[in-house]
Short mmCIF file of C-alpha atoms in Angstrom, two decimals:
data_model
loop_
_atom_site.label_atom_id
_atom_site.label_comp_id
_atom_site.label_asym_id
_atom_site.label_seq_id
_atom_site.Cartn_x
_atom_site.Cartn_y
_atom_site.Cartn_z
CA MET A 8 -32.81 10.42 11.44
CA ARG A 9 -32.05 8.77 8.15
CA SER A 10 -33.35 5.48 6.93
CA VAL A 11 -32.00 2.54 8.89
CA MET A 12 -30.55 1.16 5.78
CA ARG A 13 -28.35 3.96 4.53
CA ARG A 14 -25.61 1.59 3.50
CA VAL A 15 -24.62 -0.40 0.60
CA ARG A 16 -20.95 -0.50 0.83
CA THR A 17 -18.04 -2.52 -0.24
CA MET A 18 -16.50 -5.94 -0.88
CA THR A 19 -17.39 -9.44 0.30
CA PHE A 20 -18.47 -10.53 3.74
CA SER A 21 -15.18 -12.30 4.37
CA PHE A 22 -13.83 -9.17 6.04
CA LEU A 23 -16.18 -9.82 8.97
CA LEU A 24 -13.70 -12.44 10.08
CA LEU A 25 -10.68 -10.17 9.72
CA GLN A 26 -10.27 -8.25 12.93
CA SER A 27 -6.58 -7.63 12.38
CA PRO A 28 -4.19 -7.85 9.44
CA LEU A 29 -2.50 -11.21 9.16
CA PRO A 30 1.30 -11.29 9.06
CA ILE A 31 2.85 -12.28 5.78
CA SER A 32 4.63 -15.58 6.04
CA PRO A 33 7.93 -15.31 4.18
CA LYS A 34 9.10 -18.05 1.87
CA PRO A 35 12.11 -19.95 3.16
CA LEU A 36 15.44 -18.86 1.76
CA LEU A 37 17.64 -21.26 -0.07
CA SER A 38 21.31 -21.75 0.62
CA TYR A 39 23.89 -22.53 -2.01
CA GLU A 40 27.27 -24.17 -2.21
CA GLN A 41 30.41 -22.15 -2.70
CA HIS A 42 31.52 -21.30 -6.24
CA ARG A 43 34.72 -19.85 -7.69
CA TYR A 44 34.57 -17.08 -10.26
CA SER A 45 36.49 -16.62 -13.47
CA LEU A 46 35.49 -13.18 -14.75
CA SER A 47 37.32 -11.36 -17.46
CA SER A 48 35.05 -8.47 -18.46
CA LEU A 49 36.05 -5.08 -17.03
CA LEU A 50 33.07 -3.07 -18.27
CA PRO A 51 31.58 -0.48 -15.88
CA LEU A 52 29.69 -1.80 -12.89
CA PRO A 53 26.11 -0.46 -12.78
CA THR A 54 25.01 1.41 -9.68
CA HIS A 55 21.62 2.54 -8.51
CA ARG A 56 19.75 4.02 -5.59
CA PHE A 57 16.27 5.38 -4.98
CA ARG A 58 15.76 9.06 -5.78
CA LEU A 59 12.59 11.14 -5.68
CA LEU A 60 11.35 12.50 -8.99
CA ARG A 61 11.23 16.30 -9.05
CA THR A 62 9.57 18.50 -11.65
CA PHE A 63 8.56 22.12 -11.71
CA SER A 64 5.06 21.42 -13.01
CA THR A 65 2.23 22.07 -10.57
CA LYS A 66 -0.58 20.82 -12.79
CA SER A 67 -2.06 17.34 -12.88
CA THR A 68 -1.59 15.17 -15.93
CA PRO A 69 -3.94 16.36 -18.73
CA ASN A 70 -5.22 12.90 -19.64
CA MET A 71 -6.33 12.04 -16.11
CA GLN A 72 -10.12 11.73 -16.47
CA ASP A 73 -12.52 13.68 -14.28
CA SER A 74 -14.74 10.83 -13.14
CA THR A 75 -17.38 13.13 -11.59
CA SER A 76 -19.14 13.23 -14.95
CA SER A 77 -19.34 9.43 -15.21
CA VAL A 78 -20.59 8.60 -11.69
CA SER A 79 -24.27 8.73 -10.68
CA TYR A 80 -25.45 11.01 -7.88
CA LEU A 81 -28.42 10.10 -5.67
CA SER A 82 -31.20 12.30 -4.38
CA GLN A 83 -32.42 11.83 -0.83
CA ARG A 84 -35.50 9.96 -2.07
CA GLU A 85 -33.46 7.62 -4.26
CA ALA A 86 -30.99 6.90 -1.46
CA ALA A 87 -33.84 6.04 0.92
CA GLU A 88 -35.54 3.81 -1.68
CA ILE A 89 -32.32 1.89 -2.33
CA ASP A 90 -31.93 1.36 1.41
CA GLU A 91 -35.47 -0.02 1.64
CA THR A 92 -34.85 -2.36 -1.29
CA LEU A 93 -31.67 -3.69 0.22
CA MET A 94 -33.27 -4.15 3.63
CA GLY A 95 -36.33 -5.78 2.13
CA PRO A 96 -36.22 -8.24 -0.79
CA LEU A 97 -32.41 -8.34 -1.00
CA GLY A 98 -32.02 -9.55 2.59
CA PHE A 99 -29.33 -7.23 3.96
CA SER A 100 -29.33 -6.33 7.64
CA VAL A 101 -28.36 -3.03 9.20
CA ASP A 102 -25.32 -4.44 10.96
CA GLN A 103 -23.99 -6.04 7.76
CA LEU A 104 -24.20 -2.80 5.84
CA MET A 105 -22.87 -0.71 8.71
CA GLU A 106 -19.86 -3.01 8.91
CA LEU A 107 -19.27 -2.60 5.19
CA ALA A 108 -19.65 1.18 5.47
CA GLY A 109 -17.21 1.48 8.37
CA LEU A 110 -14.63 -0.67 6.63
CA SER A 111 -14.97 1.46 3.49
CA VAL A 112 -14.25 4.57 5.54
CA ALA A 113 -11.29 2.98 7.31
CA THR A 114 -9.69 1.73 4.10
CA SER A 115 -10.18 5.11 2.42
CA VAL A 116 -8.44 6.83 5.33
CA ALA A 117 -5.60 4.29 5.23
CA GLU A 118 -5.23 4.80 1.47
CA VAL A 119 -4.30 8.48 1.88
CA TYR A 120 -3.34 9.13 5.50
CA LYS A 121 -0.73 6.57 6.54
CA ALA A 122 -0.63 5.44 10.17
CA SER A 123 3.06 6.34 10.40
CA GLU A 124 2.18 10.04 10.04
CA TYR A 125 -1.52 10.31 10.93
CA SER A 126 -1.91 7.86 13.79
CA ARG A 127 -4.03 9.96 16.20
CA VAL A 128 -7.66 9.69 15.06
CA LEU A 129 -10.76 11.19 16.66
CA ALA A 130 -14.07 9.72 15.49
CA ILE A 131 -16.99 12.02 16.36
CA CYS A 132 -20.10 9.85 16.18
CA GLY A 133 -23.71 10.94 16.08
CA PRO A 134 -26.71 8.99 17.40
CA GLY A 135 -27.77 7.39 14.11
CA ASN A 136 -26.39 5.08 11.44
CA ASN A 137 -23.76 7.61 10.45
CA GLY A 138 -22.40 7.42 13.98
CA GLY A 139 -22.45 3.63 13.79
CA ASP A 140 -20.32 3.82 10.67
CA GLY A 141 -17.84 5.94 12.60
CA LEU A 142 -17.68 3.39 15.43
CA VAL A 143 -16.99 0.56 12.97
CA ALA A 144 -14.39 2.65 11.12
CA ALA A 145 -12.59 3.36 14.41
CA ARG A 146 -12.42 -0.35 15.22
CA HIS A 147 -10.89 -1.18 11.85
CA LEU A 148 -8.46 1.72 12.07
CA HIS A 149 -7.30 0.36 15.42
CA HIS A 150 -6.49 -2.95 13.73
CA PHE A 151 -4.77 -1.05 10.90
CA GLY A 152 -2.29 0.41 13.39
CA TYR A 153 -3.92 3.77 14.18
CA LYS A 154 -4.71 5.13 17.66
CA PRO A 155 -8.38 6.10 17.54
CA SER A 156 -10.40 7.90 20.21
CA ILE A 157 -14.21 8.18 20.22
CA CYS A 158 -16.46 11.11 21.03
CA TYR A 159 -20.01 9.69 21.24
CA PRO A 160 -22.18 12.29 23.03
CA LYS A 161 -25.61 10.72 22.43
CA PRO A 162 -25.12 6.93 22.39
CA THR A 163 -27.98 4.94 20.92
CA PRO A 164 -29.30 2.32 23.38
CA LYS A 165 -30.06 -0.29 20.70
CA SER A 166 -28.10 -3.55 20.95
CA LEU A 167 -26.34 -2.97 17.62
CA TYR A 168 -24.74 0.22 18.91
CA THR A 169 -24.04 -1.01 22.44
CA GLY A 170 -22.28 -3.99 20.85
CA LEU A 171 -20.06 -1.69 18.80
CA VAL A 172 -19.18 0.25 21.96
CA THR A 173 -18.34 -2.98 23.78
CA GLN A 174 -16.06 -4.08 20.91
CA LEU A 175 -14.15 -0.80 21.09
CA GLU A 176 -13.88 -0.93 24.86
CA SER A 177 -12.46 -4.46 24.62
CA LEU A 178 -9.67 -2.99 22.48
CA SER A 179 -9.05 -0.25 25.07
CA VAL A 180 -10.06 2.44 22.57
CA PRO A 181 -10.71 5.53 24.73
CA PHE A 182 -14.06 7.33 24.77
CA VAL A 183 -13.80 11.09 25.30
CA SER A 184 -16.73 13.21 26.51
CA VAL A 185 -17.49 16.55 24.88
CA ASP A 186 -16.38 18.32 28.06
CA ASP A 187 -13.03 16.52 27.98
CA LEU A 188 -12.28 17.33 24.33
CA PRO A 189 -9.32 19.72 24.07
CA GLU A 190 -10.27 23.24 23.08
CA ASP A 191 -7.74 23.08 20.24
CA LEU A 192 -8.29 19.75 18.49
CA SER A 193 -5.24 20.33 16.28
CA LYS A 194 -2.82 19.60 19.13
CA ASP A 195 -4.11 16.12 19.96
CA PHE A 196 -5.35 14.66 16.67
CA ASP A 197 -4.09 14.11 13.13
CA VAL A 198 -7.39 12.92 11.61
CA ILE A 199 -10.96 13.74 12.64
CA ILE A 200 -13.75 11.53 11.31
CA ASP A 201 -17.00 13.44 10.94
CA ALA A 202 -19.63 10.71 11.46
CA ILE A 203 -22.24 12.96 13.07
CA PHE A 204 -25.17 13.38 10.65
CA GLY A 205 -26.20 11.52 7.51
CA PHE A 206 -28.48 12.21 4.58
CA SER A 207 -31.73 12.21 6.62
CA PHE A 208 -30.64 15.11 8.83
CA HIS A 209 -32.83 18.25 8.76
CA GLY A 210 -32.74 21.59 10.53
CA ALA A 211 -30.13 23.24 12.69
CA PRO A 212 -27.82 21.00 14.77
CA ARG A 213 -28.76 20.82 18.45
CA PRO A 214 -26.35 20.74 21.41
CA PRO A 215 -23.77 19.41 21.81
CA PHE A 216 -23.32 18.84 18.08
CA ASP A 217 -23.71 22.51 17.20
CA ASP A 218 -20.63 23.33 19.29
CA ILE A 219 -18.68 20.38 17.88
CA ILE A 220 -19.39 21.47 14.32
CA GLN A 221 -18.27 25.00 15.19
CA ARG A 222 -15.00 23.54 16.48
CA LEU A 223 -14.52 21.73 13.19
CA LEU A 224 -15.21 24.97 11.34
CA SER A 225 -12.65 26.83 13.45
CA LEU A 226 -9.96 24.35 12.40
CA GLN A 227 -10.19 25.59 8.82
CA THR A 228 -8.47 28.85 9.76
CA LEU A 229 -5.39 27.11 11.13
CA GLN A 230 -2.29 26.67 9.02
CA LYS A 231 -1.45 23.34 10.64
CA ARG A 232 -4.58 21.36 11.44
CA PRO A 233 -5.88 17.81 11.51
CA VAL A 234 -7.50 16.55 8.33
CA VAL A 235 -11.27 16.10 8.42
CA VAL A 236 -12.89 13.04 6.85
CA SER A 237 -16.68 13.15 6.40
CA VAL A 238 -18.76 9.98 6.16
CA ASP A 239 -21.22 10.10 3.23
CA ILE A 240 -22.41 13.67 3.95
CA PRO A 241 -20.42 16.48 5.61
CA SER A 242 -22.38 17.10 8.80
CA GLY A 243 -24.77 20.03 8.50
CA TRP A 244 -24.95 19.90 4.70
CA HIS A 245 -28.26 19.45 2.90
CA VAL A 246 -28.26 16.10 1.12
CA GLU A 247 -29.19 17.69 -2.22
CA GLU A 248 -28.07 21.31 -1.90
CA GLY A 249 -24.74 20.83 -0.18
CA ASP A 250 -23.29 23.58 1.98
CA HIS A 251 -26.28 25.85 1.38
CA GLU A 252 -25.78 28.30 4.23
CA GLY A 253 -23.55 30.66 2.32
CA GLY A 254 -20.43 28.55 2.34
CA GLY A 255 -20.04 28.48 6.13
CA GLY A 256 -20.23 24.71 6.59
CA ILE A 257 -17.59 22.06 7.16
CA LYS A 258 -15.09 21.76 4.32
CA PRO A 259 -13.65 18.26 4.77
CA ASP A 260 -10.37 17.16 3.24
CA MET A 261 -11.86 13.77 2.39
CA LEU A 262 -15.41 12.67 1.64
CA VAL A 263 -16.21 8.96 1.67
CA SER A 264 -19.49 8.53 -0.22
CA LEU A 265 -21.42 5.34 0.42
CA THR A 266 -23.39 3.29 -2.17
CA ALA A 267 -23.22 6.22 -4.61
CA PRO A 268 -22.41 9.89 -4.00
CA LYS A 269 -25.35 12.06 -2.98
CA LEU A 270 -26.21 15.20 -4.93
CA CYS A 271 -24.53 17.43 -2.36
CA ALA A 272 -21.18 15.75 -3.17
CA LYS A 273 -21.06 17.85 -6.33
CA SER A 274 -20.22 20.76 -4.00
CA PHE A 275 -17.31 18.91 -2.43
CA CYS A 276 -14.05 20.71 -3.24
CA GLY A 277 -11.58 18.74 -1.11
CA PRO A 278 -8.68 16.80 -2.59
CA HIS A 279 -9.88 13.25 -1.77
CA HIS A 280 -13.28 11.81 -2.73
CA PHE A 281 -13.72 8.06 -2.29
CA LEU A 282 -16.65 5.72 -2.85
CA GLY A 283 -17.45 2.61 -0.82
CA GLY A 284 -20.26 0.39 -2.09
CA ARG A 285 -18.76 -2.40 -4.06
CA PHE A 286 -21.61 -4.91 -3.98
CA VAL A 287 -24.55 -2.92 -5.34
CA PRO A 288 -26.66 -5.67 -6.98
CA PRO A 289 -27.12 -5.40 -10.76
CA SER A 290 -30.91 -5.14 -10.34
CA VAL A 291 -30.52 -2.03 -8.18
CA ALA A 292 -27.94 -0.48 -10.51
CA GLU A 293 -30.23 -1.10 -13.49
CA LYS A 294 -33.38 0.22 -11.79
CA TYR A 295 -31.75 3.49 -10.77
CA LYS A 296 -29.49 3.69 -13.84
CA LEU A 297 -26.45 3.88 -11.61
CA GLN A 298 -23.09 4.46 -13.20
CA LEU A 299 -20.48 3.29 -10.70
CA PRO A 300 -16.71 2.97 -11.08
CA SER A 301 -14.80 -0.29 -11.07
CA TYR A 302 -13.01 -1.16 -7.84
CA PRO A 303 -9.31 -2.03 -8.23
CA GLY A 304 -8.30 -5.56 -7.26
CA THR A 305 -9.72 -6.52 -3.88
CA SER A 306 -9.98 -2.91 -2.68
CA MET A 307 -12.96 -1.84 -0.59
CA CYS A 308 -12.88 1.74 -1.86
CA VAL A 309 -12.22 3.60 -5.09
CA ARG A 310 -11.16 7.19 -5.69
CA ILE A 311 -13.69 9.26 -7.64
CA GLY A 312 -13.88 12.90 -8.65
CA LYS A 313 -11.08 15.04 -9.95
CA PRO A 314 -7.59 13.75 -9.22
CA PRO A 315 -5.78 16.01 -6.76
CA LYS A 316 -3.35 18.50 -8.25
CA VAL A 317 0.14 17.55 -7.22
CA ASP A 318 3.27 19.67 -7.07
CA ILE A 319 5.83 16.90 -7.43
CA SER A 320 8.70 19.17 -6.43
CA ALA A 321 7.02 19.76 -3.06
CA MET A 322 6.50 16.08 -2.24
CA ARG A 323 8.79 15.04 0.58
CA VAL A 324 8.92 12.95 3.73
CA ASN A 325 10.99 13.91 6.73
CA TYR A 326 12.33 10.55 7.86
CA VAL A 327 12.49 9.71 11.55
CA SER A 328 14.61 6.62 12.26
CA PRO A 329 17.07 5.22 14.78
CA GLU A 330 20.66 6.27 14.08
CA LEU A 331 22.89 3.90 12.13
CA LEU A 332 26.26 4.08 13.87
CA GLU A 333 29.55 2.42 13.03
CA ASP A 334 29.99 0.87 16.47
CA GLN A 335 26.52 -0.70 16.34
CA VAL A 336 26.68 -2.55 13.01
CA GLU A 337 28.09 -5.98 12.27
CA SER A 338 31.64 -6.14 10.97
CA ASP A 339 30.48 -8.58 8.27
CA PRO A 340 28.00 -6.96 5.82
CA ILE A 341 26.30 -10.32 5.13
CA LEU A 342 25.43 -10.54 8.83
CA GLN A 343 24.25 -6.92 8.83
CA PHE A 344 22.10 -7.59 5.77
CA ARG A 345 20.60 -10.68 7.41
CA LYS A 346 19.78 -8.63 10.49
CA TRP A 347 17.97 -5.96 8.47
CA PHE A 348 16.29 -8.55 6.25
CA ASP A 349 14.95 -10.47 9.26
CA GLU A 350 13.66 -7.23 10.80
CA ALA A 351 11.85 -6.38 7.56
CA VAL A 352 10.26 -9.84 7.48
CA ALA A 353 9.24 -9.54 11.15
CA ALA A 354 7.63 -6.16 10.36
CA GLY A 355 5.35 -7.89 7.85
CA LEU A 356 6.56 -5.94 4.82
CA ARG A 357 5.26 -7.18 1.49
CA GLU A 358 7.80 -9.01 -0.68
CA THR A 359 10.79 -8.25 1.50
CA ASN A 360 12.93 -10.13 -1.01
CA ALA A 361 12.04 -7.84 -3.93
CA MET A 362 15.13 -6.10 -5.32
CA ALA A 363 16.03 -3.87 -8.23
CA LEU A 364 18.63 -5.54 -10.46
CA SER A 365 20.72 -3.21 -12.65
CA THR A 366 22.91 -4.45 -15.48
CA THR A 367 24.85 -2.98 -18.41
CA ASN A 368 25.58 -4.52 -21.78
CA LYS A 369 28.76 -4.37 -23.84
CA ASP A 370 27.73 -0.95 -25.17
CA ARG A 371 27.53 0.39 -21.59
CA LYS A 372 23.78 0.87 -21.83
CA PRO A 373 22.17 0.30 -18.39
CA SER A 374 18.84 -1.34 -17.64
CA SER A 375 16.98 -2.08 -14.39
CA ARG A 376 14.08 -4.26 -13.32
CA MET A 377 12.59 -5.76 -10.16
CA VAL A 378 13.37 -9.40 -9.41
CA LEU A 379 13.04 -11.63 -6.35
CA LEU A 380 15.98 -12.72 -4.23
CA LYS A 381 15.82 -16.49 -3.73
CA GLY A 382 18.78 -17.08 -1.48
CA PHE A 383 21.80 -15.48 0.15
CA ASP A 384 24.71 -16.57 2.29
CA GLU A 385 28.42 -15.86 2.59
CA ASN A 386 28.85 -16.88 -1.06
CA GLY A 387 26.49 -14.26 -2.49
CA PHE A 388 22.95 -13.39 -3.59
CA VAL A 389 20.95 -15.64 -5.90
CA TRP A 390 18.03 -15.05 -8.28
CA PHE A 391 16.58 -16.96 -11.24
CA THR A 392 15.65 -15.97 -14.76
CA ASN A 393 15.65 -16.90 -18.43
CA TYR A 394 19.28 -16.73 -19.59
CA GLU A 395 18.11 -15.33 -22.94
CA SER A 396 16.22 -12.41 -21.34
CA LYS A 397 17.50 -8.82 -21.44
CA LYS A 398 19.18 -9.16 -18.05
CA GLY A 399 20.57 -12.56 -19.00
CA SER A 400 21.97 -11.14 -22.22
CA ASP A 401 23.50 -8.17 -20.38
CA LEU A 402 25.17 -10.42 -17.84
CA SER A 403 26.65 -12.63 -20.55
CA GLU A 404 28.29 -9.52 -22.06
CA ASN A 405 29.21 -7.81 -18.78
CA PRO A 406 29.09 -10.11 -15.73
CA PHE A 407 28.74 -7.38 -13.13
CA ALA A 408 25.54 -6.10 -11.52
CA ALA A 409 24.07 -3.95 -8.76
CA LEU A 410 21.21 -4.90 -6.42
CA LEU A 411 19.00 -2.52 -4.48
CA PHE A 412 16.61 -3.40 -1.66
CA TYR A 413 14.17 -0.70 -0.52
CA TRP A 414 12.09 -1.19 2.63
CA GLU A 415 9.97 1.96 2.65
CA ASP A 416 8.18 1.45 5.97
CA MET A 417 11.54 1.15 7.74
CA ASN A 418 13.25 4.03 5.86
CA ARG A 419 15.99 1.66 4.71
CA GLN A 420 17.90 0.88 1.53
CA VAL A 421 20.68 -1.60 0.88
CA ARG A 422 22.86 -1.38 -2.24
CA ILE A 423 25.06 -4.30 -3.24
CA GLU A 424 27.54 -4.50 -6.13
CA GLY A 425 29.80 -7.19 -7.48
CA PRO A 426 30.62 -9.77 -10.17
CA VAL A 427 28.02 -12.29 -11.28
CA GLU A 428 28.09 -15.84 -12.62
CA ARG A 429 25.63 -18.64 -13.23
CA ILE A 430 25.02 -21.13 -10.46
CA SER A 431 25.39 -24.84 -11.15
CA GLU A 432 22.87 -26.69 -13.31
CA GLU A 433 22.13 -28.98 -10.37
CA GLU A 434 21.17 -26.05 -8.13
CA SER A 435 18.96 -24.61 -10.87
CA GLU A 436 17.27 -27.99 -11.36
CA ASN A 437 16.60 -28.35 -7.64
CA TYR A 438 15.05 -24.90 -7.35
CA TYR A 439 13.03 -25.25 -10.56
CA HIS A 440 11.33 -28.40 -9.33
CA SER A 441 10.61 -26.83 -5.94
CA ARG A 442 8.39 -24.22 -7.65
CA PRO A 443 4.63 -24.65 -8.15
CA ARG A 444 3.89 -26.61 -11.32
CA GLY A 445 2.16 -23.58 -12.83
CA SER A 446 5.33 -21.54 -12.39
CA GLN A 447 7.40 -24.32 -13.97
CA ILE A 448 5.13 -24.32 -17.03
CA GLY A 449 5.22 -20.50 -17.11
CA ALA A 450 9.03 -20.60 -17.37
CA ILE A 451 8.71 -22.80 -20.48
CA VAL A 452 5.96 -20.68 -22.05
CA SER A 453 7.68 -17.32 -21.61
CA LYS A 454 10.52 -16.59 -24.00
CA GLN A 455 11.35 -13.71 -21.71
CA SER A 456 11.91 -10.27 -23.31
CA SER A 457 10.94 -11.52 -26.79
CA VAL A 458 8.08 -9.90 -28.72
CA VAL A 459 4.73 -11.77 -28.67
CA PRO A 460 1.69 -10.97 -30.86
CA GLY A 461 -0.72 -11.02 -27.89
CA ARG A 462 -1.49 -12.44 -24.47
CA HIS A 463 -3.63 -15.17 -26.05
CA VAL A 464 -0.48 -16.79 -27.42
CA LEU A 465 0.86 -17.25 -23.90
CA TYR A 466 -2.46 -18.60 -22.61
CA GLU A 467 -2.80 -21.08 -25.46
CA LYS A 468 0.70 -22.45 -24.92
CA TYR A 469 0.14 -22.58 -21.17
CA GLU A 470 -3.10 -24.55 -21.56
CA GLU A 471 -1.41 -26.91 -24.00
CA LEU A 472 1.44 -27.70 -21.58
CA THR A 473 -0.92 -27.92 -18.59
CA LYS A 474 -2.83 -30.69 -20.36
CA LYS A 475 0.38 -32.39 -21.45
CA TYR A 476 1.66 -32.66 -17.86
CA SER A 477 -1.73 -33.19 -16.20
CA ASP A 478 -0.71 -36.74 -15.30
CA GLY A 479 1.73 -35.40 -12.72
CA SER A 480 4.85 -36.33 -14.69
CA VAL A 481 8.07 -34.36 -14.19
CA ILE A 482 8.16 -31.06 -16.07
CA PRO A 483 11.64 -30.66 -17.61
CA LYS A 484 13.53 -27.46 -16.80
CA PRO A 485 14.25 -25.36 -19.90
CA LYS A 486 17.94 -25.37 -20.76
CA ASN A 487 17.91 -21.57 -21.00
CA TRP A 488 16.54 -21.07 -17.48
CA GLY A 489 18.50 -20.97 -14.24
CA GLY A 490 20.11 -18.96 -11.47
CA PHE A 491 22.70 -16.21 -11.13
CA ARG A 492 24.79 -15.43 -8.07
CA LEU A 493 26.26 -12.01 -7.30
CA LYS A 494 29.44 -12.14 -5.21
CA PRO A 495 29.46 -8.80 -3.32
CA ASN A 496 32.50 -6.56 -3.17
CA LEU A 497 30.59 -3.46 -1.99
CA PHE A 498 27.61 -2.84 0.31
CA GLU A 499 25.90 0.36 1.34
CA PHE A 500 23.38 0.48 4.20
CA TRP A 501 21.18 3.60 4.09
CA GLN A 502 18.93 4.76 6.93
CA GLY A 503 16.70 7.81 6.35
CA GLN A 504 17.10 10.64 8.86
CA PRO A 505 15.52 14.08 9.45
CA SER A 506 16.51 17.06 7.30
CA ARG A 507 18.05 14.72 4.69
CA LEU A 508 21.06 14.00 6.95
CA HIS A 509 20.76 10.32 6.17
CA ASP A 510 23.07 7.65 7.55
CA ARG A 511 25.11 5.88 4.86
CA LEU A 512 27.59 3.19 5.85
CA GLN A 513 29.64 1.63 3.07
CA TYR A 514 31.41 -1.74 3.31
CA SER A 515 34.13 -2.30 0.70
CA LEU A 516 36.87 -4.84 0.00
CA GLN A 517 40.41 -3.73 -0.81
CA GLU A 518 42.18 -5.67 -3.54
CA GLY A 519 43.90 -8.71 -2.08
CA ASN A 520 42.47 -8.07 1.41
CA PRO A 521 39.51 -10.16 2.64
CA VAL A 522 38.67 -7.71 5.47
CA TRP A 523 35.69 -5.39 4.99
CA ILE A 524 36.40 -1.67 5.46
CA ILE A 525 33.51 0.43 6.86
CA ARG A 526 33.26 4.10 5.89
CA ARG A 527 30.58 6.73 6.45
CA LEU A 528 29.42 8.53 3.31
CA ALA A 529 27.96 12.02 3.21
CA PRO A 530 24.21 11.96 2.58
#
């Protein structure tokens, strides 16, 4: 089998402590006192909702770079030497690198194949390090919300591997024998992880792996089949020659290369090629003249190779959601909004309070941007901004706006429209001084929507003010900064449904009548 140290993989060791995603703790909402409105402008009220972009082009964007030409490829000898270097003078252990490899695979899968649609995962694990990677990936996928199963025909008796099996068993992840695998894998699984053989494999596969690989090959003839994800090397491929048996080998949909892609990866023709190996030491990269891509943010994986060709007009999701029925919703739309908002927070959605704010100016020209809701109650919805910004200027000319909340994972939208006015100076002061001091200084530094010669100007001013108020003294709120409140006169609650027969319930106020009228709108 391959060198024990096949793995340089991704990110910092902090993930070793993360066995499940932590829930996001929402910031507390603010409440505000009641205000009366004196609005005279009758310019058109902006509206908005989420739509999917459709084009008739089936080609990828011309300026998207093919990164295959700028990434290094390793021979079998080079890959083995790098492993030995990491295991020797650089002090890595097999279990550390296997953990990094498995997490790289799991995050790559989660990047493309969402748990909401591809939850049923089968990890087929061989007896070596490649199989260990598959076991680790399955554990992380379980914590990511997937439902993995394991086929591990030839378990390795070493403590590292028995420990991985014990961890999976403690999570009640099922192990399936080869004999118990369904004849047609497409009926029971959405994703199959090929973690059978790595780059040290030679010769023809022996039982039972020869039969398993044939089953994976047979899937390629099916119109509807599970996607296949290969770990580092598609099983049965030669590490340097690729699928050298006349094109009859596995053709995975995703390849997750580890450390750096091996030479055989040049033969990979699937739509998704990812790399995991974020912490390759500079000395190793220099010695082997490795050209490796930059990893975005804190990501454990990075897409490499040609970007997949996308037919935007064919992109669609068939929503599956509970029905939204008139006799099940609150009669007060504020209470219904609070119910949905609380459910979105409980689901751990990121920035549940993010909303699109649409405004129009006196010339009826619309503009939209994302802002954060900072409070809501029976009096309306509150956010804060620079009054001299584009949105502030629009609202001074036309004090009406539309808000849109979109909670993708729950297939929900909420649209809200109504008149807008500034909140009291006292409320703005109170909120301003509740913010982190850095955010308070940022509000002074940014003359929002104005042209600046460069980012350095903002940094210089920020550093200047940080030093000025380093003694902890009160930072004065800018006079041109504060809150707006939208007083709703129309709500729409949207719940995605199959075949585009979405539920849309509209709440509206009739002139002079404080009672909300609920109507169903055609999707």
